[in-house]
Amino acid sequence: MPVTDARTLPDASLIEADIVIIGGGMAGLTLAHEFAGTATRVVILESGGPDPDEEIQALYQGPGTMSGPGNPDLPIDDYLAQSRVRALGGSGHVWGGKCGPLDAIDFAARPWWALSGWPFGRHELKPFYDRACDRLNLPRFPGEDGLPPSSPAPVTDLSAPLRSSPRAYSPVSGRVDPGQFAAFRDGPGQSANIHVHTHINCTAIRLGDDGAVDRLELRCLTGTRHIARSPIYILATGGIENARLMLASRADRPEGVGNGSDWVGRCFQGHCTLSTGENDPRGEAEVSFTTDADLSLYNSQQRDRPHAVLVLSPEAQRDLGVGNCTLTLVVQPKAAAAPGTILAAVDQMAGAIEGPSARRLDYYFMSEEVPNRDSRITLSDQTDALGQPRARLDWRFAREDWDSLSGSAAGFARALGAQGLGRLCWPIGSDAIVAGLRPSRHHMGTTRMATDPAQGVVDADCRVHETPNLYVAGSSVFPTSGLVNPTLTLTALAIRLADHLKTTTGIA
């Protein structure tokens, strides 16, 4: 079917299909690709057009604040609009392409980490990770641990407390390879059974008396209104917008759709980085490598091959009582430390013990956030051009986050020394963390997955507990965030959801 610009539809049009997907970003398009060429009639409803547009992008604007214990609040009012793209292809337009699977421990219930545990493990997701790699034109990652066979040698082995975790770059990105991205973005609209509607916005999910979704209310910025009906609806508008739409759909449930247990919008997690170059005015934070090992595996600037970050083993995380944390090296040696500085003393000490001259490197930490009910998306008093309440982000870190970061820094430092690799300096105080955080475009946790309806929004199959024909796709379903870019995992989950629908509904 052709792609239809919904602004050309007569007012009060009815859009019908076997499956309606709300949102044409990476998750929604992956789902559509899985149904391409089948007998299933699929409709994608996308707010934007094929390319970003300022008027449509403005629908994403909303207030935001980042806060944490002992730190001044930091206004981040630009974040909601700048961290995502409202167009067909979604944030794939600006995504850098970095991918990796979550670590096995990220799926586990960790007694020391609140609200942790996915309903399934990484081994169950492995075949879907493989298919996601194929979809994103990536080499397949190995099983529970390990690096791709073509990788340079790591500086650590898999039995050590300090380990190497792989990453790779997908070319299916508007920033990396516009041709491959366009093929991914436009492919579903070229299939006879898939109809893409652009420039159309879902403004309400309406429920029937039985609690199932009865219809979607739709609007265009031109003022026309439409209705969509289907046996199955999939919400795939991103980690912020999924929650916003569910909360704003209050006509049939005052608390919003799927929010009887008050989890929608809560546990927002977003992957922030702390960089030695940006957060250390005294120049005292760095890694001093005293091994002469080849570090090319850790060079994240070489996009044509996998690279790795350093992580603490599951046993080390358990012993330290910390969440996951990654240390990414900036593999560009710095000049020798100035005489008389702390770093010069560290280099001298390390060199005296281990021998080789030190290589001074900058690095950045990314530390997992504990799921926090008070870190959340709510509805603001502001409204957008469609009359919809704008999202408000109250991004709150807990004391456990600061403890985990400092504990992880100490764990990395001890492991580097114990394994004869070098020394780590991290002098950043906990009262200066929020001001130095650099948020990623990763929005997770706001419609969290849980087997118990009292502990989450969707079940293990991404179906909303309270709404039998509504599913959620994307990283908003992550119970915990792990510490790798979420696109590979959300793509794997979308493929898994497509398989589930094909085998349980009989629509394929």
Coordinates of C-alpha atoms in Angstrom, one line a residue:
M1 CA 0.0 0.0 0.0
P2 CA 1.2 3.6 -0.5
V3 CA 2.2 5.8 2.4
T4 CA -0.6 8.2 3.1
D5 CA -0.2 11.7 4.4
A6 CA -3.1 11.8 6.8
R7 CA -3.6 15.5 6.3
T8 CA -5.2 14.6 2.9
L9 CA -7.8 12.3 4.5
P10 CA -11.4 13.5 4.8
D11 CA -12.4 14.6 8.3
A12 CA -13.7 11.7 10.5
S13 CA -12.0 9.0 8.5
L14 CA -12.0 5.5 9.9
I15 CA -8.7 3.6 9.8
E16 CA -8.9 -0.2 10.3
A17 CA -6.4 -3.0 10.3
D18 CA -5.5 -6.3 12.0
I19 CA -2.8 -4.5 14.0
V20 CA -2.4 -0.8 14.6
I21 CA 1.1 0.4 15.6
I22 CA 1.2 3.8 17.2
G23 CA 4.6 5.2 16.3
G24 CA 7.0 4.7 13.4
G25 CA 10.3 4.8 15.2
M26 CA 12.8 2.0 15.5
A27 CA 10.5 -0.3 17.6
G28 CA 7.4 0.3 15.5
L29 CA 9.2 -0.2 12.2
T30 CA 10.9 -3.4 13.4
L31 CA 7.5 -4.8 14.2
A32 CA 6.2 -3.8 10.8
H33 CA 9.2 -5.4 9.0
E34 CA 8.4 -8.7 10.8
F35 CA 4.8 -8.7 9.4
A36 CA 5.8 -7.5 5.9
G37 CA 4.6 -9.9 3.2
T38 CA 2.2 -11.7 5.5
A39 CA -1.6 -11.8 5.3
T40 CA -1.8 -9.5 8.4
R41 CA -3.0 -6.0 7.6
V42 CA -0.8 -3.6 9.6
V43 CA -1.2 0.2 10.0
I44 CA 1.5 2.5 11.3
L45 CA 0.4 5.8 12.7
E46 CA 3.3 8.3 12.7
S47 CA 3.1 11.9 14.0
G48 CA 5.8 13.2 11.6
G49 CA 6.8 12.8 8.0
P50 CA 9.9 11.1 6.5
D51 CA 12.1 13.9 7.7
P52 CA 12.2 16.0 11.0
D53 CA 10.1 19.1 11.0
E54 CA 10.2 21.9 13.6
E55 CA 6.4 22.3 14.0
I56 CA 6.0 18.6 14.7
Q57 CA 9.1 18.4 16.8
A58 CA 7.6 21.2 19.0
L59 CA 5.0 18.7 20.2
Y60 CA 7.8 17.1 22.3
Q61 CA 8.6 20.2 24.3
G62 CA 8.0 20.0 28.1
P63 CA 9.6 21.0 31.4
G64 CA 12.2 18.9 33.1
T65 CA 14.4 18.8 36.2
M66 CA 17.3 16.6 37.2
S67 CA 18.0 16.2 41.0
G68 CA 19.9 14.1 43.4
P69 CA 20.8 14.0 47.2
G70 CA 23.1 16.8 48.2
N71 CA 23.1 18.5 44.7
P72 CA 21.3 21.6 43.5
D73 CA 18.4 20.9 41.1
L74 CA 19.3 21.2 37.4
P75 CA 16.7 22.5 35.0
I76 CA 16.7 20.4 31.8
D77 CA 13.8 22.0 29.9
D78 CA 15.4 21.4 26.6
Y79 CA 15.9 17.7 27.1
L80 CA 12.5 16.4 26.2
A81 CA 12.5 18.0 22.7
Q82 CA 16.3 17.6 22.0
S83 CA 16.7 13.9 23.0
R84 CA 14.3 12.4 20.5
V85 CA 13.0 12.9 16.9
R86 CA 9.3 12.9 16.0
A87 CA 9.4 11.6 12.4
L88 CA 9.1 8.4 10.5
G89 CA 12.2 6.5 11.7
G90 CA 12.2 8.2 15.1
S91 CA 15.5 8.9 16.8
G92 CA 17.1 6.6 14.2
H93 CA 17.6 9.8 12.3
V94 CA 20.2 11.0 14.8
W95 CA 21.2 7.7 16.6
G96 CA 24.9 7.0 16.6
G97 CA 24.4 3.3 15.9
K98 CA 26.2 1.9 19.0
C99 CA 24.8 -1.5 20.0
G100 CA 25.3 -4.3 22.4
P101 CA 23.3 -6.9 24.4
L102 CA 22.5 -6.3 28.0
D103 CA 24.7 -8.3 30.4
A104 CA 23.3 -11.5 31.9
I105 CA 23.3 -9.9 35.3
D106 CA 21.1 -7.1 34.0
F107 CA 18.2 -9.5 33.7
A108 CA 18.8 -11.1 37.2
A109 CA 16.9 -10.4 40.4
R110 CA 19.7 -8.9 42.5
P111 CA 18.9 -8.8 46.2
W112 CA 21.1 -5.6 46.7
W113 CA 19.4 -3.7 43.8
A114 CA 15.8 -2.6 44.3
L115 CA 13.1 -3.6 41.8
S116 CA 15.6 -5.7 39.7
G117 CA 14.8 -8.8 37.8
W118 CA 13.3 -9.3 34.3
P119 CA 10.7 -12.1 33.8
F120 CA 13.3 -13.9 31.6
G121 CA 17.0 -14.1 31.2
R122 CA 19.5 -13.2 28.5
H123 CA 19.6 -16.8 27.2
E124 CA 15.9 -16.5 26.3
L125 CA 16.5 -13.3 24.4
K126 CA 19.6 -14.6 22.6
P127 CA 17.8 -15.8 19.4
F128 CA 16.0 -12.5 19.2
Y129 CA 19.3 -10.6 19.7
D130 CA 20.7 -12.6 16.8
R131 CA 17.7 -11.6 14.6
A132 CA 18.0 -8.0 15.8
C133 CA 21.7 -8.0 14.7
D134 CA 20.6 -9.2 11.3
R135 CA 18.0 -6.5 11.1
L136 CA 20.5 -3.8 12.0
N137 CA 23.3 -5.2 9.9
L138 CA 25.5 -6.0 12.8
P139 CA 27.8 -9.0 13.6
R140 CA 26.1 -11.4 16.0
F141 CA 27.3 -11.2 19.6
P142 CA 28.4 -14.3 21.5
G143 CA 26.4 -15.9 24.2
E144 CA 26.5 -15.0 27.9
D145 CA 30.0 -13.6 27.8
G146 CA 32.8 -13.0 25.4
L147 CA 33.8 -10.9 22.4
P148 CA 33.2 -11.4 18.7
P149 CA 35.9 -13.7 17.1
S150 CA 37.4 -10.9 15.0
S151 CA 38.0 -8.6 18.0
P152 CA 41.5 -7.6 19.1
A153 CA 42.8 -9.3 22.2
P154 CA 41.3 -7.9 25.5
V155 CA 43.5 -6.8 28.3
T156 CA 41.5 -9.0 30.8
D157 CA 40.2 -12.5 30.7
L158 CA 36.7 -13.7 31.6
S159 CA 37.7 -15.0 35.0
A160 CA 39.0 -11.6 36.2
P161 CA 37.0 -9.1 38.3
L162 CA 37.6 -6.5 35.5
R163 CA 36.2 -7.7 32.2
S164 CA 35.6 -6.5 28.7
S165 CA 32.1 -6.0 27.3
P166 CA 31.6 -5.7 23.5
R167 CA 29.9 -3.0 21.5
A168 CA 29.5 -2.6 17.8
Y169 CA 28.1 0.1 15.4
S170 CA 25.0 -0.4 13.2
P171 CA 25.0 1.4 9.9
V172 CA 21.2 1.6 10.1
S173 CA 21.3 5.2 11.2
G174 CA 20.6 8.5 9.6
R175 CA 23.9 9.8 10.9
V176 CA 26.0 6.8 9.8
D177 CA 24.6 5.6 6.5
P178 CA 21.5 7.5 5.2
G179 CA 21.0 5.0 2.5
Q180 CA 20.7 2.0 4.8
F181 CA 18.6 4.0 7.2
A182 CA 16.2 5.0 4.5
A183 CA 15.8 1.4 3.4
F184 CA 14.9 0.5 7.0
R185 CA 12.5 3.5 7.4
D186 CA 10.7 3.1 4.0
G187 CA 10.7 -0.7 3.7
P188 CA 7.4 -1.4 5.5
G189 CA 5.5 1.2 3.4
Q190 CA 6.5 -0.8 0.3
S191 CA 4.8 -3.9 1.4
A192 CA 1.2 -4.6 0.2
N193 CA -0.1 -5.5 3.6
I194 CA 1.3 -2.5 5.5
H195 CA -0.1 1.0 5.4
V196 CA 1.9 3.9 6.8
H197 CA 0.0 7.0 7.8
T198 CA 2.1 10.1 8.4
H199 CA 1.3 13.4 10.0
I200 CA -1.3 11.8 12.3
N201 CA -1.3 11.9 16.1
C202 CA -2.9 9.6 18.6
T203 CA -4.5 11.9 21.2
A204 CA -6.4 9.3 23.2
I205 CA -6.7 5.5 23.8
R206 CA -10.3 4.8 24.4
L207 CA -11.5 1.7 26.3
G208 CA -14.7 -0.3 26.1
D209 CA -16.8 -1.5 29.0
D210 CA -14.7 -4.7 29.1
G211 CA -11.4 -2.8 29.7
A212 CA -10.1 -3.5 26.2
V213 CA -9.1 -0.8 23.8
D214 CA -12.1 0.1 21.7
R215 CA -10.6 2.8 19.4
L216 CA -7.9 5.4 19.1
E217 CA -8.7 9.1 18.7
L218 CA -6.5 10.8 16.2
R219 CA -5.8 14.3 15.1
C220 CA -3.7 16.1 12.5
L221 CA -2.2 19.6 13.1
T222 CA -4.5 20.8 10.3
G223 CA -7.5 20.2 12.7
T224 CA -9.0 17.1 11.2
R225 CA -10.0 14.2 13.5
H226 CA -10.0 10.5 12.8
I227 CA -10.6 7.1 14.5
A228 CA -8.5 3.9 14.3
R229 CA -9.9 0.5 15.2
S230 CA -8.2 -2.9 15.4
P231 CA -8.3 -6.1 17.4
I232 CA -4.7 -5.4 18.5
Y233 CA -2.9 -2.1 19.3
I234 CA 0.8 -1.6 19.9
L235 CA 2.1 1.5 21.6
A236 CA 5.6 2.3 20.2
T237 CA 6.1 6.0 20.7
G238 CA 9.2 5.9 22.9
G239 CA 10.1 5.8 26.6
I240 CA 8.6 9.3 27.3
E241 CA 5.7 9.4 24.9
N242 CA 4.4 5.9 25.8
A243 CA 3.8 7.0 29.3
R244 CA 2.5 10.4 28.4
L245 CA -0.2 9.0 26.1
M246 CA -1.3 6.4 28.6
L247 CA -1.5 9.0 31.4
A248 CA -3.3 11.5 29.1
S249 CA -6.0 9.0 28.1
R250 CA -8.2 9.7 31.1
A251 CA -11.7 9.8 29.5
D252 CA -12.4 6.2 30.6
R253 CA -10.0 5.8 33.6
P254 CA -9.2 8.9 35.6
E255 CA -5.7 7.5 36.4
G256 CA -5.1 6.8 32.7
V257 CA -4.8 3.6 30.7
G258 CA -3.0 0.7 32.3
N259 CA -2.3 2.7 35.4
G260 CA -4.4 1.0 38.1
S261 CA -1.3 0.1 40.0
D262 CA 0.3 3.6 39.6
W263 CA 3.4 2.5 37.7
V264 CA 2.9 4.3 34.4
G265 CA 5.6 7.0 34.1
R266 CA 7.6 5.9 37.1
C267 CA 11.1 4.5 37.3
F268 CA 12.5 6.7 34.5
Q269 CA 16.1 5.8 33.8
G270 CA 18.2 7.5 31.1
H271 CA 21.9 6.6 31.1
C272 CA 24.1 9.6 32.1
T273 CA 27.8 9.8 31.6
L274 CA 30.4 11.4 33.8
S275 CA 33.5 12.3 31.9
T276 CA 36.9 13.0 33.3
G277 CA 37.5 15.7 30.7
E278 CA 34.3 17.6 31.5
N279 CA 33.9 17.0 35.3
D280 CA 37.4 17.4 36.6
P281 CA 38.5 21.0 36.6
R282 CA 41.7 20.1 38.6
G283 CA 42.7 17.5 36.0
E284 CA 43.1 14.8 38.5
A285 CA 40.7 12.1 37.1
E286 CA 42.2 9.6 34.7
V287 CA 43.4 6.1 34.1
S288 CA 47.1 5.6 34.3
F289 CA 47.8 2.4 32.3
T290 CA 51.0 0.7 33.3
T291 CA 50.6 -2.3 31.0
D292 CA 52.0 -2.2 27.5
A293 CA 49.0 -4.3 26.2
D294 CA 47.4 -3.3 22.9
L295 CA 44.3 -1.1 23.7
S296 CA 42.9 -0.9 20.2
L297 CA 39.9 -3.0 21.3
Y298 CA 38.8 -0.1 23.5
N299 CA 39.0 2.6 20.9
S300 CA 35.4 3.6 20.5
Q301 CA 36.2 5.9 17.5
Q302 CA 36.8 3.1 15.1
R303 CA 33.2 2.4 13.9
D304 CA 34.1 -0.3 11.4
R305 CA 34.7 -2.9 14.0
P306 CA 33.6 -3.9 17.5
H307 CA 35.1 -2.2 20.5
A308 CA 34.8 -2.9 24.3
V309 CA 34.2 -1.1 27.5
L310 CA 35.5 -2.3 30.9
V311 CA 33.0 -3.7 33.4
L312 CA 33.1 -5.3 36.8
S313 CA 32.2 -9.0 37.0
P314 CA 28.8 -10.0 38.4
E315 CA 30.7 -11.4 41.5
A316 CA 32.4 -8.0 42.0
Q317 CA 29.1 -6.1 41.6
R318 CA 27.6 -8.4 44.2
D319 CA 30.5 -8.1 46.7
L320 CA 30.5 -4.3 46.3
G321 CA 26.7 -4.1 46.5
V322 CA 26.6 -1.9 43.3
G323 CA 24.7 -1.8 40.1
N324 CA 26.3 -2.2 36.7
C325 CA 28.9 0.4 35.7
T326 CA 31.0 0.8 32.6
L327 CA 34.3 2.5 32.1
T328 CA 34.9 3.7 28.5
L329 CA 38.4 4.6 27.6
V330 CA 39.5 7.6 25.5
V331 CA 42.3 5.9 23.7
Q332 CA 44.3 9.0 23.1
P333 CA 47.4 9.2 25.3
K334 CA 47.9 12.5 27.2
A335 CA 51.1 14.3 27.9
A336 CA 53.1 13.3 31.0
A337 CA 51.7 14.6 34.3
A338 CA 53.1 17.9 35.5
P339 CA 55.8 17.4 38.3
G340 CA 54.4 17.8 41.8
T341 CA 50.8 16.9 40.9
I342 CA 48.8 14.1 42.4
L343 CA 48.8 12.4 39.0
A344 CA 52.6 12.5 38.7
A345 CA 52.8 10.8 42.1
V346 CA 50.3 8.2 41.0
D347 CA 52.3 7.5 37.8
Q348 CA 55.5 7.3 39.8
M349 CA 54.0 4.9 42.3
A350 CA 52.5 2.7 39.6
G351 CA 55.7 2.7 37.5
A352 CA 57.8 1.7 40.5
I353 CA 55.5 -1.3 41.2
E354 CA 54.8 -2.5 37.8
G355 CA 57.6 -1.2 35.6
P356 CA 56.4 0.0 32.3
S357 CA 55.9 3.8 31.8
A358 CA 52.3 4.9 32.2
R359 CA 49.9 5.8 29.5
R360 CA 47.6 8.5 30.8
L361 CA 44.0 8.3 29.4
D362 CA 40.8 10.1 30.0
Y363 CA 37.7 8.0 30.5
Y364 CA 34.0 8.2 31.3
F365 CA 31.8 6.3 33.7
M366 CA 28.2 5.3 33.0
S367 CA 26.6 4.0 36.2
E368 CA 23.3 2.1 36.3
E369 CA 20.4 3.9 38.1
V370 CA 18.4 2.1 40.7
P371 CA 14.7 2.0 39.5
N372 CA 13.1 4.9 41.5
R373 CA 9.4 5.4 41.7
D374 CA 9.9 9.1 42.2
S375 CA 11.9 9.5 39.0
R376 CA 9.0 9.9 36.6
I377 CA 7.1 11.3 33.7
T378 CA 3.9 13.1 34.7
L379 CA 1.6 15.5 32.8
S380 CA 2.4 19.2 33.1
D381 CA -0.1 22.1 33.1
Q382 CA 1.2 23.2 29.7
T383 CA -0.5 22.0 26.5
D384 CA 0.8 21.5 23.0
A385 CA -0.6 22.6 19.6
L386 CA -3.1 19.6 19.7
G387 CA -4.4 20.7 23.2
Q388 CA -2.6 17.7 24.8
P389 CA -0.9 18.1 28.2
R390 CA 2.9 18.2 27.7
A391 CA 5.1 15.7 29.5
R392 CA 7.0 16.7 32.6
L393 CA 10.2 14.9 33.5
D394 CA 11.3 14.7 37.2
W395 CA 14.5 12.8 36.9
R396 CA 15.6 11.9 40.4
F397 CA 18.6 10.1 41.5
A398 CA 18.7 8.3 44.9
R399 CA 21.4 8.0 47.5
E400 CA 21.9 4.5 46.3
D401 CA 23.0 5.9 42.9
W402 CA 25.8 7.9 44.4
D403 CA 26.8 5.0 46.6
S404 CA 26.9 2.7 43.6
L405 CA 29.0 5.1 41.6
S406 CA 31.6 5.6 44.3
G407 CA 31.6 1.9 45.1
S408 CA 32.1 1.1 41.4
A409 CA 34.9 3.6 41.0
A410 CA 36.7 2.0 44.0
G411 CA 36.1 -1.4 42.5
F412 CA 37.6 -0.4 39.1
A413 CA 40.6 1.1 40.9
R414 CA 41.2 -2.0 43.0
A415 CA 40.7 -4.3 40.0
L416 CA 43.1 -2.3 37.8
G417 CA 45.8 -2.5 40.5
A418 CA 45.2 -6.1 41.4
Q419 CA 45.4 -7.2 37.8
G420 CA 48.6 -5.2 37.2
L421 CA 47.0 -2.9 34.6
G422 CA 47.4 0.5 36.2
R423 CA 45.8 3.0 38.5
L424 CA 42.5 5.0 38.4
C425 CA 41.9 8.4 39.9
W426 CA 38.4 9.7 40.5
P427 CA 38.3 12.7 42.8
I428 CA 34.8 14.0 41.9
G429 CA 32.7 14.6 45.0
S430 CA 29.1 13.4 45.3
D431 CA 27.9 17.0 45.7
A432 CA 29.1 17.9 42.2
I433 CA 27.6 14.9 40.2
V434 CA 24.3 16.3 38.9
A435 CA 25.8 19.4 37.4
G436 CA 28.3 17.3 35.5
L437 CA 26.0 14.6 34.2
R438 CA 25.6 14.3 30.5
P439 CA 22.2 12.7 29.7
S440 CA 22.0 10.2 26.8
R441 CA 19.0 9.9 24.5
H442 CA 17.9 6.7 26.3
H443 CA 14.5 6.7 27.9
M444 CA 13.7 3.6 29.8
G445 CA 11.5 2.1 32.5
T446 CA 8.3 4.1 32.4
T447 CA 6.0 1.2 31.5
R448 CA 8.1 -1.4 33.3
M449 CA 7.7 -5.2 32.7
A450 CA 6.7 -7.4 35.7
T451 CA 5.0 -10.7 36.1
D452 CA 3.0 -9.2 39.0
P453 CA 0.5 -6.5 37.9
A454 CA 1.1 -4.8 41.2
Q455 CA 4.8 -4.3 40.3
G456 CA 4.6 -3.1 36.7
V457 CA 2.6 -2.1 33.6
V458 CA 3.2 -4.9 31.1
D459 CA 3.7 -8.6 31.4
A460 CA 6.5 -10.7 30.0
D461 CA 4.9 -10.5 26.5
C462 CA 4.7 -6.7 26.7
R463 CA 1.0 -6.8 27.0
V464 CA -0.6 -4.2 29.4
H465 CA -1.8 -6.1 32.4
E466 CA -5.1 -4.3 32.6
T467 CA -5.8 -4.1 28.9
P468 CA -6.0 -7.4 27.0
N469 CA -5.4 -6.0 23.5
L470 CA -2.8 -3.3 24.1
Y471 CA 0.9 -4.0 23.9
V472 CA 3.9 -1.7 24.5
A473 CA 7.1 -1.8 22.4
G474 CA 10.3 0.0 23.1
S475 CA 12.7 0.6 26.0
S476 CA 9.9 1.9 28.3
V477 CA 9.3 -1.7 29.2
F478 CA 12.8 -2.3 30.6
P479 CA 12.6 -3.1 34.4
T480 CA 16.2 -2.1 34.8
S481 CA 18.4 -0.2 32.3
G482 CA 21.7 -2.0 32.2
L483 CA 24.5 0.0 30.7
V484 CA 24.4 -0.4 27.0
N485 CA 22.5 1.6 24.4
P486 CA 19.0 0.2 24.4
T487 CA 18.3 0.0 20.6
L488 CA 19.5 -3.6 20.1
T489 CA 17.4 -4.8 23.1
L490 CA 14.3 -2.9 22.1
T491 CA 14.7 -4.3 18.6
A492 CA 15.0 -7.9 19.9
L493 CA 11.9 -7.3 22.1
A494 CA 9.9 -6.0 19.1
I495 CA 10.9 -9.2 17.1
R496 CA 9.9 -11.3 20.1
L497 CA 6.6 -9.5 20.4
A498 CA 5.9 -10.1 16.7
D499 CA 6.5 -13.8 17.1
H500 CA 4.2 -13.9 20.1
L501 CA 1.4 -12.2 18.2
K502 CA 1.8 -14.6 15.2
T503 CA 1.7 -17.7 17.4
T504 CA -1.1 -16.6 19.9
T505 CA -3.5 -14.6 17.8
G506 CA -3.6 -16.5 14.5
I507 CA -3.4 -13.3 12.6
A508 CA -0.3 -13.9 10.5

